[in-house]
PDB file of C-alpha atoms in Angstrom:
ATOM      1  CA  MET A   1      18.916  -9.633  15.977  1.00 96.00           C
ATOM      2  CA  GLU A   2      18.552  -6.051  17.205  1.00 98.00           C
ATOM      3  CA  ILE A   3      16.595  -3.613  15.072  1.00 98.00           C
ATOM      4  CA  GLY A   4      15.321  -0.069  15.434  1.00 98.00           C
ATOM      5  CA  MET A   5      11.772   0.597  14.221  1.00 98.00           C
ATOM      6  CA  VAL A   6      10.830   4.144  13.244  1.00 98.00           C
ATOM      7  CA  GLY A   7       7.105   4.618  12.672  1.00 98.00           C
ATOM      8  CA  LEU A   8       4.576   2.668  14.709  1.00 97.00           C
ATOM      9  CA  GLY A   9       1.409   3.029  12.661  1.00 94.00           C
ATOM     10  CA  ARG A  10      -0.735   0.080  11.626  1.00 90.00           C
ATOM     11  CA  MET A  11       2.110  -1.587   9.720  1.00 94.00           C
ATOM     12  CA  GLY A  12       5.058  -0.535  11.874  1.00 97.00           C
ATOM     13  CA  ALA A  13       3.402  -1.554  15.120  1.00 97.00           C
ATOM     14  CA  GLY A  14       2.421  -4.955  13.737  1.00 96.00           C
ATOM     15  CA  MET A  15       5.892  -5.561  12.340  1.00 98.00           C
ATOM     16  CA  SER A  16       7.480  -4.608  15.656  1.00 98.00           C
ATOM     17  CA  GLU A  17       5.242  -7.038  17.497  1.00 98.00           C
ATOM     18  CA  ARG A  18       5.975  -9.847  15.038  1.00 98.00           C
ATOM     19  CA  LEU A  19       9.708  -9.239  15.430  1.00 98.00           C
ATOM     20  CA  LEU A  20       9.357  -9.303  19.211  1.00 98.00           C
ATOM     21  CA  ARG A  21       7.403 -12.559  19.059  1.00 97.00           C
ATOM     22  CA  GLY A  22      10.220 -13.958  16.926  1.00 97.00           C
ATOM     23  CA  GLY A  23      12.789 -13.248  19.634  1.00 97.00           C
ATOM     24  CA  HIS A  24      14.339 -10.093  18.153  1.00 98.00           C
ATOM     25  CA  ALA A  25      15.182  -6.994  20.187  1.00 98.00           C
ATOM     26  CA  VAL A  26      13.304  -3.893  19.009  1.00 98.00           C
ATOM     27  CA  VAL A  27      14.054  -0.278  19.842  1.00 98.00           C
ATOM     28  CA  ALA A  28      10.930   1.689  18.921  1.00 98.00           C
ATOM     29  CA  PHE A  29      10.325   5.336  18.064  1.00 98.00           C
ATOM     30  CA  ASP A  30       7.340   7.280  16.776  1.00 97.00           C
ATOM     31  CA  VAL A  31       6.399  10.951  16.789  1.00 96.00           C
ATOM     32  CA  SER A  32       3.428   9.866  18.941  1.00 96.00           C
ATOM     33  CA  PRO A  33       4.604   9.031  22.498  1.00 96.00           C
ATOM     34  CA  GLY A  34       1.460   6.966  23.006  1.00 97.00           C
ATOM     35  CA  LYS A  35       2.402   4.601  20.198  1.00 97.00           C
ATOM     36  CA  VAL A  36       5.893   4.230  21.651  1.00 97.00           C
ATOM     37  CA  GLN A  37       4.420   3.325  25.033  1.00 97.00           C
ATOM     38  CA  GLU A  38       2.034   0.830  23.455  1.00 97.00           C
ATOM     39  CA  THR A  39       4.860  -0.937  21.599  1.00 97.00           C
ATOM     40  CA  ALA A  40       7.034  -0.825  24.727  1.00 97.00           C
ATOM     41  CA  SER A  41       4.249  -2.620  26.616  1.00 97.00           C
ATOM     42  CA  ARG A  42       4.749  -5.512  24.189  1.00 97.00           C
ATOM     43  CA  GLY A  43       8.450  -5.766  24.966  1.00 97.00           C
ATOM     44  CA  ALA A  44      10.177  -3.127  22.850  1.00 98.00           C
ATOM     45  CA  GLU A  45      12.796  -0.728  24.194  1.00 97.00           C
ATOM     46  CA  PRO A  46      11.289   2.776  23.922  1.00 98.00           C
ATOM     47  CA  ALA A  47      13.155   5.717  22.423  1.00 97.00           C
ATOM     48  CA  GLN A  48      12.025   9.313  22.801  1.00 96.00           C
ATOM     49  CA  SER A  49      13.999  10.603  19.813  1.00 97.00           C
ATOM     50  CA  LEU A  50      15.833   9.372  16.741  1.00 97.00           C
ATOM     51  CA  GLU A  51      19.110  10.237  18.417  1.00 97.00           C
ATOM     52  CA  GLU A  52      18.195   8.097  21.429  1.00 98.00           C
ATOM     53  CA  LEU A  53      17.138   5.254  19.140  1.00 98.00           C
ATOM     54  CA  ALA A  54      20.544   5.309  17.433  1.00 97.00           C
ATOM     55  CA  GLU A  55      22.336   5.448  20.790  1.00 97.00           C
ATOM     56  CA  LYS A  56      20.494   2.368  22.060  1.00 97.00           C
ATOM     57  CA  LEU A  57      21.416   0.229  19.035  1.00 97.00           C
ATOM     58  CA  ALA A  58      24.704  -1.662  18.863  1.00 95.00           C
ATOM     59  CA  ALA A  59      26.888  -1.187  15.799  1.00 93.00           C
ATOM     60  CA  PRO A  60      26.420  -1.982  13.010  1.00 95.00           C
ATOM     61  CA  ARG A  61      22.962  -0.524  13.521  1.00 97.00           C
ATOM     62  CA  VAL A  62      19.894  -1.672  11.593  1.00 98.00           C
ATOM     63  CA  VAL A  63      17.065   0.864  11.451  1.00 98.00           C
ATOM     64  CA  TRP A  64      13.773   0.156   9.693  1.00 98.00           C
ATOM     65  CA  MET A  65      11.550   3.112   8.722  1.00 98.00           C
ATOM     66  CA  MET A  66       7.802   2.638   8.304  1.00 98.00           C
ATOM     67  CA  VAL A  67       6.736   6.209   7.624  1.00 97.00           C
ATOM     68  CA  PRO A  68       4.645   7.744   4.800  1.00 94.00           C
ATOM     69  CA  ALA A  69       6.363   8.190   1.442  1.00 94.00           C
ATOM     70  CA  GLY A  70       7.705  11.540   0.356  1.00 95.00           C
ATOM     71  CA  GLU A  71       8.654  14.331   2.725  1.00 96.00           C
ATOM     72  CA  PRO A  72       8.247  12.263   5.942  1.00 97.00           C
ATOM     73  CA  VAL A  73      10.900   9.815   4.674  1.00 97.00           C
ATOM     74  CA  THR A  74      13.196  12.676   3.641  1.00 97.00           C
ATOM     75  CA  GLN A  75      12.861  14.371   7.022  1.00 97.00           C
ATOM     76  CA  THR A  76      13.404  11.139   8.930  1.00 97.00           C
ATOM     77  CA  ILE A  77      16.598  10.394   6.990  1.00 98.00           C
ATOM     78  CA  GLU A  78      17.872  13.969   7.473  1.00 97.00           C
ATOM     79  CA  GLN A  79      17.303  13.745  11.228  1.00 97.00           C
ATOM     80  CA  LEU A  80      18.579  10.192  11.630  1.00 97.00           C
ATOM     81  CA  ALA A  81      21.602  10.058   9.311  1.00 97.00           C
ATOM     82  CA  PRO A  82      23.844  12.290  11.518  1.00 97.00           C
ATOM     83  CA  HIS A  83      23.493   9.693  14.284  1.00 97.00           C
ATOM     84  CA  LEU A  84      24.393   6.729  12.071  1.00 98.00           C
ATOM     85  CA  ALA A  85      27.898   5.554  11.174  1.00 97.00           C
ATOM     86  CA  SER A  86      29.635   3.850   8.284  1.00 97.00           C
ATOM     87  CA  GLY A  87      28.447   0.252   8.009  1.00 97.00           C
ATOM     88  CA  ASP A  88      25.007   0.918   9.470  1.00 98.00           C
ATOM     89  CA  ILE A  89      21.938  -0.199   7.509  1.00 98.00           C
ATOM     90  CA  LEU A  90      18.886   1.991   6.956  1.00 98.00           C
ATOM     91  CA  ILE A  91      15.713   0.404   5.561  1.00 98.00           C
ATOM     92  CA  ASP A  92      12.727   2.114   3.984  1.00 98.00           C
ATOM     93  CA  GLY A  93       9.812  -0.298   4.210  1.00 98.00           C
ATOM     94  CA  GLY A  94       7.155   2.183   3.078  1.00 96.00           C
ATOM     95  CA  ASN A  95       5.782   2.864  -0.384  1.00 95.00           C
ATOM     96  CA  SER A  96       8.416   5.301  -1.599  1.00 97.00           C
ATOM     97  CA  TYR A  97       8.891   6.113  -5.277  1.00 97.00           C
ATOM     98  CA  TYR A  98      11.682   3.881  -6.550  1.00 98.00           C
ATOM     99  CA  LYS A  99      13.646   6.753  -8.135  1.00 97.00           C
ATOM    100  CA  ASP A 100      13.705   8.477  -4.732  1.00 97.00           C
ATOM    101  CA  SER A 101      15.103   5.262  -3.261  1.00 98.00           C
ATOM    102  CA  ILE A 102      17.885   5.128  -5.863  1.00 98.00           C
ATOM    103  CA  ARG A 103      18.830   8.728  -5.060  1.00 98.00           C
ATOM    104  CA  ARG A 104      18.709   8.153  -1.296  1.00 98.00           C
ATOM    105  CA  ALA A 105      20.889   5.054  -1.582  1.00 98.00           C
ATOM    106  CA  GLU A 106      23.511   7.034  -3.497  1.00 98.00           C
ATOM    107  CA  GLU A 107      23.466   9.903  -1.013  1.00 97.00           C
ATOM    108  CA  LEU A 108      23.740   7.623   2.031  1.00 98.00           C
ATOM    109  CA  ALA A 109      26.470   5.530   0.393  1.00 97.00           C
ATOM    110  CA  ARG A 110      28.706   8.602   0.391  1.00 97.00           C
ATOM    111  CA  LYS A 111      28.517   8.461   4.193  1.00 96.00           C
ATOM    112  CA  GLY A 112      29.094   4.710   4.262  1.00 97.00           C
ATOM    113  CA  ILE A 113      25.485   4.010   5.258  1.00 98.00           C
ATOM    114  CA  ARG A 114      23.901   1.068   3.452  1.00 98.00           C
ATOM    115  CA  PHE A 115      20.309   1.573   2.290  1.00 98.00           C
ATOM    116  CA  LEU A 116      17.686  -1.070   1.546  1.00 98.00           C
ATOM    117  CA  ASP A 117      14.342  -0.332  -0.087  1.00 98.00           C
ATOM    118  CA  VAL A 118      11.923  -3.018   1.042  1.00 98.00           C
ATOM    119  CA  GLY A 119       8.494  -3.099  -0.547  1.00 97.00           C
ATOM    120  CA  THR A 120       6.187  -4.420   2.160  1.00 97.00           C
ATOM    121  CA  SER A 121       2.765  -5.954   1.602  1.00 95.00           C
ATOM    122  CA  GLY A 122       0.416  -7.600   4.050  1.00 92.00           C
ATOM    123  CA  GLY A 123      -1.609  -4.835   5.641  1.00 88.00           C
ATOM    124  CA  VAL A 124      -3.082  -5.272   9.081  1.00 86.00           C
ATOM    125  CA  SER A 125      -3.153  -9.073   8.620  1.00 90.00           C
ATOM    126  CA  GLY A 126       0.629  -9.171   8.366  1.00 93.00           C
ATOM    127  CA  LEU A 127       1.033  -9.537  12.123  1.00 95.00           C
ATOM    128  CA  THR A 128      -0.536 -12.997  12.052  1.00 95.00           C
ATOM    129  CA  GLN A 129      -0.125 -14.032   8.394  1.00 94.00           C
ATOM    130  CA  GLY A 130       3.291 -12.497   7.679  1.00 97.00           C
ATOM    131  CA  TYR A 131       4.449  -9.745   5.363  1.00 97.00           C
ATOM    132  CA  CYS A 132       5.547 -10.148   1.754  1.00 97.00           C
ATOM    133  CA  LEU A 133       8.924  -8.402   1.424  1.00 98.00           C
ATOM    134  CA  MET A 134      10.526  -7.253  -1.838  1.00 98.00           C
ATOM    135  CA  VAL A 135      14.111  -6.212  -1.052  1.00 98.00           C
ATOM    136  CA  GLY A 136      16.231  -3.869  -3.142  1.00 98.00           C
ATOM    137  CA  GLY A 137      19.767  -2.694  -2.440  1.00 98.00           C
ATOM    138  CA  ASP A 138      23.136  -4.076  -1.436  1.00 95.00           C
ATOM    139  CA  ALA A 139      23.007  -7.886  -1.360  1.00 96.00           C
ATOM    140  CA  GLU A 140      25.440  -8.121   1.556  1.00 96.00           C
ATOM    141  CA  ALA A 141      23.326  -5.764   3.651  1.00 97.00           C
ATOM    142  CA  SER A 142      20.254  -7.809   2.758  1.00 98.00           C
ATOM    143  CA  LYS A 143      21.977 -10.928   4.085  1.00 97.00           C
ATOM    144  CA  ILE A 144      22.675  -9.192   7.398  1.00 97.00           C
ATOM    145  CA  VAL A 145      18.995  -8.310   7.821  1.00 98.00           C
ATOM    146  CA  GLU A 146      17.799 -11.735   6.643  1.00 98.00           C
ATOM    147  CA  PRO A 147      16.986 -13.008  10.175  1.00 98.00           C
ATOM    148  CA  ALA A 148      14.402 -10.213  10.453  1.00 98.00           C
ATOM    149  CA  PHE A 149      13.079 -10.944   6.964  1.00 98.00           C
ATOM    150  CA  ARG A 150      12.598 -14.609   7.880  1.00 98.00           C
ATOM    151  CA  THR A 151      10.596 -13.628  10.956  1.00 98.00           C
ATOM    152  CA  LEU A 152       8.465 -10.998   9.261  1.00 98.00           C
ATOM    153  CA  ALA A 153       7.619 -12.972   6.120  1.00 98.00           C
ATOM    154  CA  PRO A 154       5.747 -16.248   5.711  1.00 97.00           C
ATOM    155  CA  LYS A 155       7.648 -19.151   4.166  1.00 95.00           C
ATOM    156  CA  GLN A 156       9.057 -18.078   0.764  1.00 96.00           C
ATOM    157  CA  GLY A 157       7.539 -14.639   1.340  1.00 97.00           C
ATOM    158  CA  TYR A 158      10.659 -12.516   0.874  1.00 98.00           C
ATOM    159  CA  ALA A 159      13.310 -12.081  -1.806  1.00 98.00           C
ATOM    160  CA  HIS A 160      16.208  -9.837  -2.698  1.00 98.00           C
ATOM    161  CA  VAL A 161      14.967  -8.675  -6.099  1.00 98.00           C
ATOM    162  CA  GLY A 162      17.776  -6.401  -7.280  1.00 98.00           C
ATOM    163  CA  PRO A 163      19.877  -3.263  -6.668  1.00 98.00           C
ATOM    164  CA  SER A 164      18.740  -0.035  -5.044  1.00 98.00           C
ATOM    165  CA  GLY A 165      15.257   0.952  -6.158  1.00 98.00           C
ATOM    166  CA  ALA A 166      14.296  -2.542  -7.316  1.00 98.00           C
ATOM    167  CA  GLY A 167      12.370  -3.351  -4.142  1.00 98.00           C
ATOM    168  CA  HIS A 168      10.163  -0.305  -4.387  1.00 98.00           C
ATOM    169  CA  PHE A 169       9.818  -0.734  -8.164  1.00 98.00           C
ATOM    170  CA  VAL A 170       8.501  -4.280  -7.714  1.00 98.00           C
ATOM    171  CA  LYS A 171       6.145  -3.081  -4.946  1.00 97.00           C
ATOM    172  CA  MET A 172       4.919  -0.267  -7.217  1.00 97.00           C
ATOM    173  CA  VAL A 173       3.975  -2.732  -9.957  1.00 97.00           C
ATOM    174  CA  HIS A 174       2.494  -5.064  -7.313  1.00 96.00           C
ATOM    175  CA  ASN A 175       0.179  -2.263  -6.204  1.00 95.00           C
ATOM    176  CA  GLY A 176      -0.682  -1.427  -9.798  1.00 96.00           C
ATOM    177  CA  ILE A 177      -1.812  -5.032 -10.278  1.00 96.00           C
ATOM    178  CA  GLU A 178      -3.780  -4.701  -7.039  1.00 94.00           C
ATOM    179  CA  TYR A 179      -5.627  -1.695  -8.507  1.00 94.00           C
ATOM    180  CA  GLY A 180      -6.704  -3.765 -11.496  1.00 95.00           C
ATOM    181  CA  MET A 181      -7.795  -6.731  -9.379  1.00 95.00           C
ATOM    182  CA  LEU A 182      -9.827  -4.533  -7.054  1.00 94.00           C
ATOM    183  CA  GLN A 183     -11.499  -2.869 -10.025  1.00 94.00           C
ATOM    184  CA  ALA A 184     -12.414  -6.219 -11.589  1.00 95.00           C
ATOM    185  CA  TYR A 185     -13.983  -7.464  -8.357  1.00 95.00           C
ATOM    186  CA  GLY A 186     -15.818  -4.163  -7.893  1.00 95.00           C
ATOM    187  CA  GLU A 187     -17.253  -4.206 -11.418  1.00 95.00           C
ATOM    188  CA  GLY A 188     -18.204  -7.870 -11.216  1.00 95.00           C
ATOM    189  CA  PHE A 189     -20.093  -7.518  -7.962  1.00 95.00           C
ATOM    190  CA  GLU A 190     -21.815  -4.366  -9.230  1.00 94.00           C
ATOM    191  CA  LEU A 191     -23.082  -6.312 -12.247  1.00 95.00           C
ATOM    192  CA  LEU A 192     -24.303  -9.105  -9.982  1.00 96.00           C
ATOM    193  CA  LYS A 193     -26.126  -6.602  -7.786  1.00 94.00           C
ATOM    194  CA  ALA A 194     -27.744  -4.879 -10.801  1.00 94.00           C
ATOM    195  CA  SER A 195     -29.047  -8.127 -12.301  1.00 95.00           C
ATOM    196  CA  ARG A 196     -32.686  -9.230 -12.491  1.00 96.00           C
ATOM    197  CA  PHE A 197     -31.948 -11.858  -9.850  1.00 97.00           C
ATOM    198  CA  ASP A 198     -32.058 -11.273  -6.123  1.00 95.00           C
ATOM    199  CA  LEU A 199     -28.500 -12.469  -5.612  1.00 96.00           C
ATOM    200  CA  ASN A 200     -26.811 -12.990  -2.252  1.00 97.00           C
ATOM    201  CA  LEU A 201     -23.411 -11.397  -2.842  1.00 95.00           C
ATOM    202  CA  HIS A 202     -21.965 -12.809   0.358  1.00 96.00           C
ATOM    203  CA  ARG A 203     -22.950 -16.340  -0.619  1.00 97.00           C
ATOM    204  CA  ILE A 204     -21.502 -15.888  -4.111  1.00 97.00           C
ATOM    205  CA  ALA A 205     -18.202 -14.594  -2.747  1.00 96.00           C
ATOM    206  CA  GLN A 206     -18.176 -17.517  -0.331  1.00 97.00           C
ATOM    207  CA  VAL A 207     -18.699 -20.161  -3.001  1.00 98.00           C
ATOM    208  CA  TRP A 208     -16.118 -18.555  -5.310  1.00 97.00           C
ATOM    209  CA  LEU A 209     -13.525 -19.092  -2.587  1.00 97.00           C
ATOM    210  CA  HIS A 210     -13.742 -22.859  -3.117  1.00 97.00           C
ATOM    211  CA  GLY A 211     -12.240 -24.094  -6.378  1.00 97.00           C
ATOM    212  CA  SER A 212     -12.894 -20.991  -8.471  1.00 97.00           C
ATOM    213  CA  VAL A 213     -10.120 -19.552 -10.649  1.00 97.00           C
ATOM    214  CA  VAL A 214     -10.911 -16.082  -9.219  1.00 97.00           C
ATOM    215  CA  ARG A 215     -10.385 -17.100  -5.594  1.00 96.00           C
ATOM    216  CA  SER A 216      -7.862 -14.934  -3.732  1.00 95.00           C
ATOM    217  CA  TRP A 217      -7.181 -13.164  -0.454  1.00 93.00           C
ATOM    218  CA  LEU A 218      -8.984 -10.110  -1.852  1.00 94.00           C
ATOM    219  CA  LEU A 219     -12.047 -12.267  -2.471  1.00 93.00           C
ATOM    220  CA  GLU A 220     -11.805 -13.512   1.115  1.00 94.00           C
ATOM    221  CA  LEU A 221     -11.909  -9.871   2.209  1.00 93.00           C
ATOM    222  CA  ALA A 222     -14.926  -9.240  -0.043  1.00 93.00           C
ATOM    223  CA  GLU A 223     -16.704 -12.216   1.512  1.00 94.00           C
ATOM    224  CA  SER A 224     -15.973 -10.776   4.954  1.00 93.00           C
ATOM    225  CA  ALA A 225     -17.239  -7.314   3.962  1.00 94.00           C
ATOM    226  CA  PHE A 226     -20.499  -8.683   2.500  1.00 93.00           C
ATOM    227  CA  ARG A 227     -21.014 -10.854   5.576  1.00 93.00           C
ATOM    228  CA  GLY A 228     -21.121  -7.771   7.795  1.00 90.00           C
ATOM    229  CA  ASP A 229     -22.913  -5.430   5.366  1.00 91.00           C
ATOM    230  CA  PRO A 230     -24.642  -7.348   2.533  1.00 93.00           C
ATOM    231  CA  ASN A 231     -25.251  -4.284   0.334  1.00 90.00           C
ATOM    232  CA  LEU A 232     -22.353  -2.173   1.647  1.00 90.00           C
ATOM    233  CA  GLU A 233     -24.874   0.477   2.673  1.00 88.00           C
ATOM    234  CA  SER A 234     -22.535   1.894   5.327  1.00 88.00           C
ATOM    235  CA  ILE A 235     -19.786   2.681   2.794  1.00 84.00           C
ATOM    236  CA  LYS A 236     -19.591   5.609   0.395  1.00 87.00           C
ATOM    237  CA  GLY A 237     -18.206   4.783  -3.052  1.00 87.00           C
ATOM    238  CA  TYR A 238     -15.215   7.101  -2.714  1.00 86.00           C
ATOM    239  CA  VAL A 239     -11.824   5.528  -3.424  1.00 89.00           C
ATOM    240  CA  GLU A 240      -8.468   7.183  -2.725  1.00 88.00           C
ATOM    241  CA  ASP A 241      -5.198   6.284  -4.398  1.00 88.00           C
ATOM    242  CA  SER A 242      -1.956   6.265  -2.453  1.00 82.00           C
ATOM    243  CA  GLY A 243       0.411   7.010  -5.338  1.00 89.00           C
ATOM    244  CA  GLU A 244       1.682   3.669  -6.555  1.00 92.00           C
ATOM    245  CA  GLY A 245      -1.001   3.342  -9.242  1.00 94.00           C
ATOM    246  CA  ARG A 246      -0.059   6.724 -10.698  1.00 95.00           C
ATOM    247  CA  TRP A 247       3.640   5.829 -10.647  1.00 95.00           C
ATOM    248  CA  THR A 248       2.898   2.520 -12.367  1.00 96.00           C
ATOM    249  CA  VAL A 249       0.998   4.265 -15.161  1.00 96.00           C
ATOM    250  CA  HIS A 250       3.766   6.878 -15.539  1.00 96.00           C
ATOM    251  CA  GLU A 251       6.367   4.111 -15.796  1.00 96.00           C
ATOM    252  CA  ALA A 252       4.306   2.294 -18.394  1.00 96.00           C
ATOM    253  CA  ILE A 253       4.094   5.470 -20.480  1.00 96.00           C
ATOM    254  CA  ASP A 254       7.860   6.009 -20.203  1.00 96.00           C
ATOM    255  CA  SER A 255       8.484   2.371 -21.168  1.00 96.00           C
ATOM    256  CA  ALA A 256       5.808   2.250 -23.887  1.00 97.00           C
ATOM    257  CA  VAL A 257       4.223  -0.762 -22.178  1.00 96.00           C
ATOM    258  CA  PRO A 258       0.424  -1.013 -22.546  1.00 96.00           C
ATOM    259  CA  ILE A 259      -1.359  -1.503 -19.206  1.00 95.00           C
ATOM    260  CA  PRO A 260      -4.968  -0.522 -20.028  1.00 95.00           C
ATOM    261  CA  ALA A 261      -6.610  -2.443 -17.174  1.00 95.00           C
ATOM    262  CA  ILE A 262      -4.398  -0.844 -14.521  1.00 95.00           C
ATOM    263  CA  ALA A 263      -4.709   2.623 -16.099  1.00 95.00           C
ATOM    264  CA  ASP A 264      -8.505   2.334 -16.286  1.00 95.00           C
ATOM    265  CA  SER A 265      -8.660   1.214 -12.667  1.00 93.00           C
ATOM    266  CA  LEU A 266      -6.750   4.347 -11.626  1.00 94.00           C
ATOM    267  CA  PHE A 267      -9.081   6.604 -13.606  1.00 93.00           C
ATOM    268  CA  ALA A 268     -12.091   4.825 -12.080  1.00 91.00           C
ATOM    269  CA  ARG A 269     -10.815   5.882  -8.660  1.00 91.00           C
ATOM    270  CA  PHE A 270     -10.720   9.492  -9.832  1.00 91.00           C
ATOM    271  CA  ARG A 271     -14.301   9.117 -11.080  1.00 88.00           C
ATOM    272  CA  SER A 272     -15.442   7.796  -7.692  1.00 89.00           C
ATOM    273  CA  ARG A 273     -14.604  11.155  -6.096  1.00 89.00           C
ATOM    274  CA  GLN A 274     -16.865  13.227  -8.333  1.00 86.00           C
ATOM    275  CA  ASP A 275     -20.345  14.109  -7.169  1.00 83.00           C
ATOM    276  CA  ASP A 276     -21.210  14.646 -10.810  1.00 76.00           C
ATOM    277  CA  SER A 277     -19.036  14.139 -13.876  1.00 75.00           C
ATOM    278  CA  PHE A 278     -18.891  17.026 -16.320  1.00 75.00           C
ATOM    279  CA  SER A 279     -17.550  14.702 -19.018  1.00 77.00           C
ATOM    280  CA  ALA A 280     -20.668  12.584 -18.545  1.00 78.00           C
ATOM    281  CA  LYS A 281     -22.753  15.733 -18.969  1.00 80.00           C
ATOM    282  CA  VAL A 282     -20.943  16.445 -22.264  1.00 80.00           C
ATOM    283  CA  ILE A 283     -21.512  12.887 -23.490  1.00 77.00           C
ATOM    284  CA  ALA A 284     -25.194  13.028 -22.536  1.00 83.00           C
ATOM    285  CA  ALA A 285     -25.585  16.380 -24.306  1.00 81.00           C
ATOM    286  CA  LEU A 286     -23.899  15.116 -27.461  1.00 79.00           C
ATOM    287  CA  ARG A 287     -26.076  11.993 -27.538  1.00 81.00           C
ATOM    288  CA  ARG A 288     -29.123  14.244 -27.267  1.00 86.00           C
ATOM    289  CA  GLU A 289     -27.844  16.450 -30.089  1.00 81.00           C
ATOM    290  CA  PHE A 290     -26.982  13.766 -32.622  1.00 80.00           C
ATOM    291  CA  GLY A 291     -29.543  11.138 -31.729  1.00 79.00           C
ATOM    292  CA  GLY A 292     -32.296  12.844 -29.841  1.00 82.00           C
ATOM    293  CA  HIS A 293     -31.587  10.669 -26.817  1.00 85.00           C
ATOM    294  CA  PRO A 294     -33.289  11.844 -23.626  1.00 87.00           C
ATOM    295  CA  VAL A 295     -31.210  13.329 -20.808  1.00 80.00           C
ATOM    296  CA  LYS A 296     -31.775  13.366 -17.061  1.00 81.00           C
ATOM    297  CA  ARG A 297     -32.334  16.884 -15.730  1.00 78.00           C
ATOM    298  CA  GLU A 298     -30.786  18.361 -12.612  1.00 67.00           C
ATOM    299  CA  ALA A 299     -33.470  18.936  -9.982  1.00 63.00           C
ATOM    300  CA  HIS A 300     -33.078  22.734 -10.136  1.00 56.00           C
ATOM    301  CA  ASP A 301     -33.497  22.656 -13.946  1.00 52.00           C
ATOM    302  CA  VAL A 302     -36.894  20.957 -13.885  1.00 47.00           C
ATOM    303  CA  PRO A 303     -39.527  23.510 -14.944  1.00 49.00           C
ATOM    304  CA  PRO A 304     -42.325  24.106 -12.440  1.00 46.00           C
ATOM    305  CA  GLY A 305     -45.504  22.191 -13.074  1.00 48.00           C
TER     306      GLY A 305
END
């Protein structure tokens, strides 16, 4: 099938290449001309603007956006929608907030444009391993795009999960679970490293990959990381969050569903960004006050000898 790809970052470029390898025709656009040229060198038809991308696609057009959530998606839709027609299909494959996707689907439906929110997982390995696709929106539109889904996903790696917003909702919870899994691995390996034993973390990760109940792709990635840097000395313990964990916690609060592991994993990411935690200072001070427990002094507070 023919598909327009808007956004040629790490995910968008890999997805475009996988589609091309699968025999699909791709018209590619990105705000960076260099990325357009790079994708064109792999067989895509380049477009220098969203208007040109729409002009090069045959009706009914299928356009897949892989741009950052929030304002970039809004701006892309505002610029692209005037060049689309009734019956065209617009896909948001990024990590948009599901309520935004519901609203966008309703707004585009008034113009006859069908909108699919497709939660996409797979990272940079998706090009070779395939992408897991969680599709929300009109079922008929999903069927039209199914040839692309089959190419992008591994076997049984895609599903139409519900109406507009459902795809991004499922991806949001997926990423919340990911937060908790990452935190559990991080804490476990920290405990191993802090033990009295001189443990080889790479070897442990390697053996856990064979028959262990905690084996996973994430553990494979940990094994790879420890292989190259056994004590992770080149990495600072600073962890960003891209939004989905926060949305998952907000949804759990609204739904009165307890998700303590996921919530704690989000807060642990916040803690990783502090050079020094004032709350920890308060706790240390209180322990000193009620129990006489010793406290560690800041270097500038140490009295001269």
